[in-house]
Amino acid sequence: MGTDAILLHGPSGAVLYAGPTLAPLLGMDDVTSVHNVLDVVHPDERRELKNAFTRGLIRGTAYGPARHRIHHRDIGWRDVDIVTLPVRNATGNVIELHTTMIDITERRQAQERTAVQEKLLRETNALAKVGGWQLDVDTGALYWSDEVRRIHDVTDDYVPTLDAAIAFFGAEARPVIGQAMEDAMTKGGNHDLELPVVTANGRNIWVRTLLKTEYGAGGRPKRLFGAYQDITERKEQERRLESAIDRLTKHNKQLEEFGEIMSHNLRAPVSNLVMLLHMLDQVRTELDRRELIANLSSSVDQLVQTLDDVTTAVRVRTGNAMPAEHVSVEAVLERITAELAQAINAKGAVLRYNLLACTHIDVSPVYLEHILFHLLQNALVYASPDRTPVIDIDTRLVQDHAVIRVTDNGLGIDLERYGDKLFRLRTTFHRHHQGRGAGLFLVKNIVESIGGTINVWSAVGNGSTFEVQLPVKGTHR
């Protein structure tokens, strides 16, 4: 505890009376050796104090409280507050001075400790990006700590209001924070929210805010207060982690699909080869031998074609995406129709384009050629022999995707029967149409590798529509 010492003295500082608490203040056993107040005051401050004593005698003015240093026998100079008051007689004349020395050492040390703690708190809050806030429920006065101001990119003298504070939250978050504050005032309890905020500088950040209610008389809410933390870095780390998990999950799924593709599509040709090889050892005539060798050659060709198709699909799905370009759909179609000219002429097919709504697509030209080639080829392969084949190709933009539709009036597909096999290798949908069954398989793999989707609508005898949606900004994996 601090010590207050009382002295009575004249204007020169000569001691008339010293209270017993002066001794411990000066580190002495007694104060009989103290004859003048000024003797225990720091030399640099004696003139100021003597002048104050003189004014007190002549003018009757009080002095202090003023900070001075006095000498302690053991610890040296220590801080005190000095207050001097004039003492008057019955006629009102000043006859002596009454000085109180108030030991403020502990108070100063406490202030210094508090200052250190406050500095440490500010620095740790800045490192952790945590601030504090409080709202007076009755007056609506809102207080922000320095760190909360820093988080919002506002100046140190910024005075927040409740409406302005809520306006910093993203539009979708404002009802959430508003409801949380209402619940805190009406129902109490603690609330822990993570919400998006747009700062005064336009930065998009994430904050974590904690709300707690303090109640006053009668159980009425008196104050809302809590912590406020910038968690943008953590949110970004979570986003990157989720993205990494998604990529790993996707790659794992691709590996599983690759295994399924290899198992499903290689089993038949390999089994056929094994069977033919066994039969080759058992044939007796040269004619049978030549027939088996021809079958073996066909099976090997089939196996090589299957491996080529699977390799192409796997390369698309697991390799690096090819760079996107601003590709003209019409130019790609010109190249494809030239390549398919023989099949188009043989079928007498009519191709109709409607490309005005989306003339260009940001995609790899190789990918777009693969997609359109196989969709057109599929329409030609399954054209109806009962009518002139008509194939419509139209493009449009839907939000952030380019949409390509290829519609034909061909044989159509029984989706109930083939829906789950539609995009597998070596799948055909009608008798006497024995293609390799690779086109739709490759289209689906290419489309999905760049973040797109493919859908089909079809009815037997009424043709089919394939719709491909591709992201408009480059390729995405």
PDB file of C-alpha atoms in Angstrom, residues 90-318:
ATOM      1  CA  ALA A  90      -9.072  33.207  12.916  1.00  0.00           C
ATOM      2  CA  THR A  91      -8.499  36.496  11.082  1.00  0.00           C
ATOM      3  CA  GLY A  92      -7.892  34.728   7.760  1.00  0.00           C
ATOM      4  CA  ASN A  93      -4.161  35.237   7.594  1.00  0.00           C
ATOM      5  CA  VAL A  94      -1.938  32.376   6.378  1.00  0.00           C
ATOM      6  CA  ILE A  95       0.181  31.279   9.318  1.00  0.00           C
ATOM      7  CA  GLU A  96       1.634  28.029   7.940  1.00  0.00           C
ATOM      8  CA  LEU A  97       1.420  25.510   5.125  1.00  0.00           C
ATOM      9  CA  HIS A  98      -0.044  22.010   5.172  1.00  0.00           C
ATOM     10  CA  THR A  99       1.692  19.615   2.770  1.00  0.00           C
ATOM     11  CA  THR A 100       0.684  16.057   1.985  1.00  0.00           C
ATOM     12  CA  MET A 101       3.105  13.718   0.249  1.00  0.00           C
ATOM     13  CA  ILE A 102       1.232  10.868  -1.433  1.00  0.00           C
ATOM     14  CA  ASP A 103       3.351   7.865  -2.321  1.00  0.00           C
ATOM     15  CA  ILE A 104       2.443   6.902  -5.892  1.00  0.00           C
ATOM     16  CA  THR A 105       5.208   4.358  -6.439  1.00  0.00           C
ATOM     17  CA  GLU A 106       2.889   1.370  -6.392  1.00  0.00           C
ATOM     18  CA  ARG A 107       0.314   3.218  -8.443  1.00  0.00           C
ATOM     19  CA  ARG A 108       2.957   4.192 -11.000  1.00  0.00           C
ATOM     20  CA  GLN A 109       4.274   0.632 -11.108  1.00  0.00           C
ATOM     21  CA  ALA A 110       0.737  -0.642 -11.556  1.00  0.00           C
ATOM     22  CA  GLN A 111       0.212   1.878 -14.365  1.00  0.00           C
ATOM     23  CA  GLU A 112       3.452   0.772 -15.989  1.00  0.00           C
ATOM     24  CA  ARG A 113       2.438  -2.867 -15.674  1.00  0.00           C
ATOM     25  CA  THR A 114      -0.954  -2.004 -17.118  1.00  0.00           C
ATOM     26  CA  ALA A 115       0.688  -0.123 -19.977  1.00  0.00           C
ATOM     27  CA  VAL A 116       2.959  -3.099 -20.681  1.00  0.00           C
ATOM     28  CA  GLN A 117       0.007  -5.475 -20.535  1.00  0.00           C
ATOM     29  CA  GLU A 118      -2.075  -3.243 -22.788  1.00  0.00           C
ATOM     30  CA  LYS A 119       0.788  -3.027 -25.271  1.00  0.00           C
ATOM     31  CA  LEU A 120       1.248  -6.786 -25.158  1.00  0.00           C
ATOM     32  CA  LEU A 121      -2.495  -7.255 -25.595  1.00  0.00           C
ATOM     33  CA  ARG A 122      -2.537  -4.893 -28.580  1.00  0.00           C
ATOM     34  CA  GLU A 123       0.436  -6.656 -30.151  1.00  0.00           C
ATOM     35  CA  THR A 124      -0.909 -10.156 -29.552  1.00  0.00           C
ATOM     36  CA  ASN A 125      -4.344  -9.060 -30.770  1.00  0.00           C
ATOM     37  CA  ALA A 126      -2.718  -7.685 -33.900  1.00  0.00           C
ATOM     38  CA  LEU A 127      -0.818 -10.939 -34.418  1.00  0.00           C
ATOM     39  CA  ALA A 128      -3.939 -13.023 -33.827  1.00  0.00           C
ATOM     40  CA  LYS A 129      -6.113 -10.421 -35.582  1.00  0.00           C
ATOM     41  CA  VAL A 130      -8.486 -10.350 -32.625  1.00  0.00           C
ATOM     42  CA  GLY A 131     -10.268  -7.262 -31.335  1.00  0.00           C
ATOM     43  CA  GLY A 132     -13.100  -6.485 -28.970  1.00  0.00           C
ATOM     44  CA  TRP A 133     -16.383  -4.619 -29.187  1.00  0.00           C
ATOM     45  CA  GLN A 134     -19.292  -3.701 -26.972  1.00  0.00           C
ATOM     46  CA  LEU A 135     -22.753  -2.227 -27.465  1.00  0.00           C
ATOM     47  CA  ASP A 136     -24.690  -0.256 -24.856  1.00  0.00           C
ATOM     48  CA  VAL A 137     -28.216  -1.600 -25.276  1.00  0.00           C
ATOM     49  CA  ASP A 138     -29.897   1.498 -23.808  1.00  0.00           C
ATOM     50  CA  THR A 139     -27.970   4.201 -25.683  1.00  0.00           C
ATOM     51  CA  GLY A 140     -26.985   2.240 -28.789  1.00  0.00           C
ATOM     52  CA  ALA A 141     -23.382   3.439 -28.368  1.00  0.00           C
ATOM     53  CA  LEU A 142     -20.968   1.038 -30.039  1.00  0.00           C
ATOM     54  CA  TYR A 143     -17.299   0.690 -29.078  1.00  0.00           C
ATOM     55  CA  TRP A 144     -14.595  -0.859 -31.255  1.00  0.00           C
ATOM     56  CA  SER A 145     -11.065  -1.664 -30.145  1.00  0.00           C
ATOM     57  CA  ASP A 146      -8.130  -0.553 -32.289  1.00  0.00           C
ATOM     58  CA  GLU A 147      -7.824  -4.018 -33.811  1.00  0.00           C
ATOM     59  CA  VAL A 148     -11.480  -4.083 -34.857  1.00  0.00           C
ATOM     60  CA  ARG A 149     -10.909  -0.747 -36.610  1.00  0.00           C
ATOM     61  CA  ARG A 150      -7.822  -2.167 -38.312  1.00  0.00           C
ATOM     62  CA  ILE A 151      -9.770  -5.224 -39.460  1.00  0.00           C
ATOM     63  CA  HIS A 152     -12.350  -2.919 -41.095  1.00  0.00           C
ATOM     64  CA  ASP A 153      -9.669  -0.701 -42.715  1.00  0.00           C
ATOM     65  CA  VAL A 154     -10.991   2.432 -40.980  1.00  0.00           C
ATOM     66  CA  THR A 155      -9.038   5.233 -39.303  1.00  0.00           C
ATOM     67  CA  ASP A 156      -8.187   5.309 -35.601  1.00  0.00           C
ATOM     68  CA  ASP A 157     -10.703   8.112 -34.987  1.00  0.00           C
ATOM     69  CA  TYR A 158     -13.555   6.290 -36.739  1.00  0.00           C
ATOM     70  CA  VAL A 159     -16.680   6.245 -34.562  1.00  0.00           C
ATOM     71  CA  PRO A 160     -18.832   3.225 -35.433  1.00  0.00           C
ATOM     72  CA  THR A 161     -22.597   3.059 -35.288  1.00  0.00           C
ATOM     73  CA  LEU A 162     -24.635  -0.122 -35.124  1.00  0.00           C
ATOM     74  CA  ASP A 163     -26.112   0.392 -38.601  1.00  0.00           C
ATOM     75  CA  ALA A 164     -22.687   1.111 -40.102  1.00  0.00           C
ATOM     76  CA  ALA A 165     -21.180  -1.925 -38.386  1.00  0.00           C
ATOM     77  CA  ILE A 166     -23.858  -4.244 -39.754  1.00  0.00           C
ATOM     78  CA  ALA A 167     -23.456  -2.705 -43.228  1.00  0.00           C
ATOM     79  CA  PHE A 168     -19.863  -3.996 -43.332  1.00  0.00           C
ATOM     80  CA  PHE A 169     -21.173  -7.566 -43.417  1.00  0.00           C
ATOM     81  CA  GLY A 170     -21.946  -9.183 -46.755  1.00  0.00           C
ATOM     82  CA  ALA A 171     -25.559  -8.902 -47.895  1.00  0.00           C
ATOM     83  CA  GLU A 172     -26.244 -12.562 -47.133  1.00  0.00           C
ATOM     84  CA  ALA A 173     -24.682 -12.213 -43.661  1.00  0.00           C
ATOM     85  CA  ARG A 174     -26.574  -9.130 -42.439  1.00  0.00           C
ATOM     86  CA  PRO A 175     -29.785 -10.971 -41.520  1.00  0.00           C
ATOM     87  CA  VAL A 176     -27.668 -13.563 -39.689  1.00  0.00           C
ATOM     88  CA  ILE A 177     -25.779 -11.062 -37.500  1.00  0.00           C
ATOM     89  CA  GLY A 178     -28.965  -9.050 -36.965  1.00  0.00           C
ATOM     90  CA  GLN A 179     -30.861 -12.126 -35.776  1.00  0.00           C
ATOM     91  CA  ALA A 180     -27.959 -13.169 -33.538  1.00  0.00           C
ATOM     92  CA  MET A 181     -27.905  -9.759 -31.841  1.00  0.00           C
ATOM     93  CA  GLU A 182     -31.671  -9.825 -31.369  1.00  0.00           C
ATOM     94  CA  ASP A 183     -31.466 -13.328 -29.893  1.00  0.00           C
ATOM     95  CA  ALA A 184     -28.622 -12.257 -27.602  1.00  0.00           C
ATOM     96  CA  MET A 185     -30.717  -9.383 -26.233  1.00  0.00           C
ATOM     97  CA  THR A 186     -33.958 -11.349 -25.877  1.00  0.00           C
ATOM     98  CA  LYS A 187     -32.805 -14.877 -25.090  1.00  0.00           C
ATOM     99  CA  GLY A 188     -29.257 -14.384 -23.849  1.00  0.00           C
ATOM    100  CA  GLY A 189     -26.648 -17.069 -24.302  1.00  0.00           C
ATOM    101  CA  ASN A 190     -23.465 -17.037 -26.338  1.00  0.00           C
ATOM    102  CA  HIS A 191     -23.267 -16.810 -30.118  1.00  0.00           C
ATOM    103  CA  ASP A 192     -20.303 -17.780 -32.285  1.00  0.00           C
ATOM    104  CA  LEU A 193     -20.525 -16.777 -35.955  1.00  0.00           C
ATOM    105  CA  GLU A 194     -18.232 -16.869 -38.982  1.00  0.00           C
ATOM    106  CA  LEU A 195     -19.370 -14.376 -41.617  1.00  0.00           C
ATOM    107  CA  PRO A 196     -18.110 -12.526 -44.730  1.00  0.00           C
ATOM    108  CA  VAL A 197     -17.264  -8.820 -44.443  1.00  0.00           C
ATOM    109  CA  VAL A 198     -16.376  -6.140 -46.993  1.00  0.00           C
ATOM    110  CA  THR A 199     -13.955  -3.624 -45.463  1.00  0.00           C
ATOM    111  CA  ALA A 200     -13.876   0.129 -46.036  1.00  0.00           C
ATOM    112  CA  ASN A 201     -11.173  -0.486 -48.671  1.00  0.00           C
ATOM    113  CA  GLY A 202     -13.310  -3.036 -50.478  1.00  0.00           C
ATOM    114  CA  ARG A 203     -11.405  -6.093 -49.264  1.00  0.00           C
ATOM    115  CA  ASN A 204     -13.444  -9.268 -48.976  1.00  0.00           C
ATOM    116  CA  ILE A 205     -12.563 -10.976 -45.707  1.00  0.00           C
ATOM    117  CA  TRP A 206     -13.998 -13.466 -43.240  1.00  0.00           C
ATOM    118  CA  VAL A 207     -14.471 -12.699 -39.547  1.00  0.00           C
ATOM    119  CA  ARG A 208     -15.388 -14.681 -36.487  1.00  0.00           C
ATOM    120  CA  THR A 209     -17.501 -12.730 -34.009  1.00  0.00           C
ATOM    121  CA  LEU A 210     -18.556 -13.861 -30.551  1.00  0.00           C
ATOM    122  CA  LEU A 211     -21.549 -12.293 -28.802  1.00  0.00           C
ATOM    123  CA  LYS A 212     -22.336 -12.369 -25.109  1.00  0.00           C
ATOM    124  CA  THR A 213     -24.980 -10.534 -23.077  1.00  0.00           C
ATOM    125  CA  GLU A 214     -24.510  -8.697 -19.769  1.00  0.00           C
ATOM    126  CA  TYR A 215     -27.658  -8.094 -17.747  1.00  0.00           C
ATOM    127  CA  GLY A 216     -28.495  -5.191 -15.460  1.00  0.00           C
ATOM    128  CA  ALA A 217     -31.153  -4.590 -12.842  1.00  0.00           C
ATOM    129  CA  GLY A 218     -34.318  -6.603 -13.269  1.00  0.00           C
ATOM    130  CA  GLY A 219     -32.647  -9.001 -15.681  1.00  0.00           C
ATOM    131  CA  ARG A 220     -32.754  -6.529 -18.572  1.00  0.00           C
ATOM    132  CA  PRO A 221     -29.958  -6.751 -21.160  1.00  0.00           C
ATOM    133  CA  LYS A 222     -27.487  -3.982 -20.411  1.00  0.00           C
ATOM    134  CA  ARG A 223     -24.589  -4.638 -22.719  1.00  0.00           C
ATOM    135  CA  LEU A 224     -23.602  -6.820 -25.649  1.00  0.00           C
ATOM    136  CA  PHE A 225     -19.916  -7.501 -26.008  1.00  0.00           C
ATOM    137  CA  GLY A 226     -17.553  -9.959 -27.589  1.00  0.00           C
ATOM    138  CA  ALA A 227     -14.486 -10.740 -29.645  1.00  0.00           C
ATOM    139  CA  TYR A 228     -13.942 -10.029 -33.321  1.00  0.00           C
ATOM    140  CA  GLN A 229     -11.307 -11.931 -35.311  1.00  0.00           C
ATOM    141  CA  ASP A 230     -10.062 -11.807 -38.885  1.00  0.00           C
ATOM    142  CA  ILE A 231     -10.103 -15.466 -39.996  1.00  0.00           C
ATOM    143  CA  THR A 232      -9.523 -14.861 -43.714  1.00  0.00           C
ATOM    144  CA  GLU A 233      -6.254 -16.814 -43.751  1.00  0.00           C
ATOM    145  CA  ARG A 234      -7.851 -19.799 -42.013  1.00  0.00           C
ATOM    146  CA  LYS A 235     -10.785 -19.719 -44.419  1.00  0.00           C
ATOM    147  CA  GLU A 236      -8.372 -19.637 -47.356  1.00  0.00           C
ATOM    148  CA  GLN A 237      -6.443 -22.572 -45.888  1.00  0.00           C
ATOM    149  CA  GLU A 238      -9.716 -24.467 -45.450  1.00  0.00           C
ATOM    150  CA  ARG A 239     -10.641 -23.667 -49.053  1.00  0.00           C
ATOM    151  CA  ARG A 240      -7.258 -24.899 -50.301  1.00  0.00           C
ATOM    152  CA  LEU A 241      -7.563 -28.021 -48.157  1.00  0.00           C
ATOM    153  CA  GLU A 242     -11.059 -28.733 -49.468  1.00  0.00           C
ATOM    154  CA  SER A 243      -9.800 -28.158 -53.004  1.00  0.00           C
ATOM    155  CA  ALA A 244      -6.898 -30.555 -52.407  1.00  0.00           C
ATOM    156  CA  ILE A 245      -9.276 -33.154 -50.960  1.00  0.00           C
ATOM    157  CA  ASP A 246     -11.576 -32.714 -53.969  1.00  0.00           C
ATOM    158  CA  ARG A 247      -8.625 -33.179 -56.344  1.00  0.00           C
ATOM    159  CA  LEU A 248      -7.417 -36.260 -54.485  1.00  0.00           C
ATOM    160  CA  THR A 249     -10.939 -37.667 -54.426  1.00  0.00           C
ATOM    161  CA  LYS A 250     -11.293 -36.971 -58.129  1.00  0.00           C
ATOM    162  CA  HIS A 251      -7.937 -38.568 -58.942  1.00  0.00           C
ATOM    163  CA  ASN A 252      -8.793 -41.583 -56.806  1.00  0.00           C
ATOM    164  CA  LYS A 253     -12.120 -41.894 -58.593  1.00  0.00           C
ATOM    165  CA  GLN A 254     -10.324 -41.613 -61.929  1.00  0.00           C
ATOM    166  CA  LEU A 255      -7.993 -44.438 -60.925  1.00  0.00           C
ATOM    167  CA  GLU A 256     -10.986 -46.549 -59.924  1.00  0.00           C
ATOM    168  CA  GLU A 257     -12.709 -45.699 -63.205  1.00  0.00           C
ATOM    169  CA  PHE A 258      -9.548 -46.560 -65.115  1.00  0.00           C
ATOM    170  CA  GLY A 259      -9.461 -49.960 -63.420  1.00  0.00           C
ATOM    171  CA  GLU A 260     -13.126 -50.514 -64.222  1.00  0.00           C
ATOM    172  CA  ILE A 261     -12.629 -49.401 -67.825  1.00  0.00           C
ATOM    173  CA  MET A 262      -9.672 -51.708 -68.315  1.00  0.00           C
ATOM    174  CA  SER A 263     -11.462 -54.625 -66.659  1.00  0.00           C
ATOM    175  CA  HIS A 264     -14.735 -54.082 -68.502  1.00  0.00           C
ATOM    176  CA  ASN A 265     -13.373 -53.379 -71.970  1.00  0.00           C
ATOM    177  CA  LEU A 266     -10.357 -55.668 -72.159  1.00  0.00           C
ATOM    178  CA  ARG A 267     -11.875 -58.800 -70.650  1.00  0.00           C
ATOM    179  CA  ALA A 268     -13.852 -59.779 -73.759  1.00  0.00           C
ATOM    180  CA  PRO A 269     -11.125 -59.328 -76.408  1.00  0.00           C
ATOM    181  CA  VAL A 270      -8.465 -60.929 -74.205  1.00  0.00           C
ATOM    182  CA  SER A 271     -10.736 -63.881 -73.390  1.00  0.00           C
ATOM    183  CA  ASN A 272     -11.462 -64.221 -77.093  1.00  0.00           C
ATOM    184  CA  LEU A 273      -7.733 -64.283 -77.857  1.00  0.00           C
ATOM    185  CA  VAL A 274      -7.104 -66.958 -75.229  1.00  0.00           C
ATOM    186  CA  MET A 275      -9.930 -69.086 -76.605  1.00  0.00           C
ATOM    187  CA  LEU A 276      -8.669 -68.766 -80.176  1.00  0.00           C
ATOM    188  CA  LEU A 277      -5.146 -69.678 -79.128  1.00  0.00           C
ATOM    189  CA  HIS A 278      -6.426 -72.844 -77.438  1.00  0.00           C
ATOM    190  CA  MET A 279      -8.439 -73.699 -80.546  1.00  0.00           C
ATOM    191  CA  LEU A 280      -5.379 -73.127 -82.730  1.00  0.00           C
ATOM    192  CA  ASP A 281      -3.615 -76.011 -81.022  1.00  0.00           C
ATOM    193  CA  GLN A 282      -6.542 -78.301 -81.796  1.00  0.00           C
ATOM    194  CA  VAL A 283      -7.252 -77.567 -85.500  1.00  0.00           C
ATOM    195  CA  ARG A 284      -6.419 -80.319 -87.977  1.00  0.00           C
ATOM    196  CA  THR A 285      -6.837 -78.715 -91.409  1.00  0.00           C
ATOM    197  CA  GLU A 286      -4.967 -75.824 -92.943  1.00  0.00           C
ATOM    198  CA  LEU A 287      -8.264 -74.168 -93.886  1.00  0.00           C
ATOM    199  CA  ASP A 288      -9.430 -74.149 -90.261  1.00  0.00           C
ATOM    200  CA  ARG A 289      -6.016 -72.884 -89.219  1.00  0.00           C
ATOM    201  CA  ARG A 290      -6.150 -69.955 -91.666  1.00  0.00           C
ATOM    202  CA  GLU A 291      -9.694 -69.106 -90.484  1.00  0.00           C
ATOM    203  CA  LEU A 292      -8.579 -69.082 -86.843  1.00  0.00           C
ATOM    204  CA  ILE A 293      -5.558 -66.928 -87.662  1.00  0.00           C
ATOM    205  CA  ALA A 294      -7.870 -64.449 -89.423  1.00  0.00           C
ATOM    206  CA  ASN A 295     -10.062 -64.367 -86.323  1.00  0.00           C
ATOM    207  CA  LEU A 296      -6.964 -63.900 -84.160  1.00  0.00           C
ATOM    208  CA  SER A 297      -5.889 -60.963 -86.323  1.00  0.00           C
ATOM    209  CA  SER A 298      -9.347 -59.392 -86.025  1.00  0.00           C
ATOM    210  CA  SER A 299      -9.325 -59.875 -82.245  1.00  0.00           C
ATOM    211  CA  VAL A 300      -5.873 -58.293 -81.982  1.00  0.00           C
ATOM    212  CA  ASP A 301      -7.074 -55.314 -84.049  1.00  0.00           C
ATOM    213  CA  GLN A 302     -10.089 -55.023 -81.768  1.00  0.00           C
ATOM    214  CA  LEU A 303      -7.837 -55.139 -78.691  1.00  0.00           C
ATOM    215  CA  VAL A 304      -5.515 -52.468 -80.109  1.00  0.00           C
ATOM    216  CA  GLN A 305      -8.486 -50.221 -80.931  1.00  0.00           C
ATOM    217  CA  THR A 306      -9.845 -50.671 -77.423  1.00  0.00           C
ATOM    218  CA  LEU A 307      -6.453 -49.846 -75.892  1.00  0.00           C
ATOM    219  CA  ASP A 308      -6.215 -46.744 -78.103  1.00  0.00           C
ATOM    220  CA  ASP A 309      -9.656 -45.574 -76.982  1.00  0.00           C
ATOM    221  CA  VAL A 310      -8.946 -46.215 -73.309  1.00  0.00           C
ATOM    222  CA  THR A 311      -5.530 -44.549 -73.548  1.00  0.00           C
ATOM    223  CA  THR A 312      -7.054 -41.454 -75.151  1.00  0.00           C
ATOM    224  CA  ALA A 313      -9.712 -41.210 -72.453  1.00  0.00           C
ATOM    225  CA  VAL A 314      -7.246 -41.707 -69.614  1.00  0.00           C
ATOM    226  CA  ARG A 315      -4.862 -39.143 -71.110  1.00  0.00           C
ATOM    227  CA  VAL A 316      -7.697 -36.612 -71.220  1.00  0.00           C
ATOM    228  CA  ARG A 317      -8.876 -37.304 -67.661  1.00  0.00           C
ATOM    229  CA  THR A 318      -5.520 -37.568 -65.892  1.00  0.00           C
TER     230      THR A 318
END
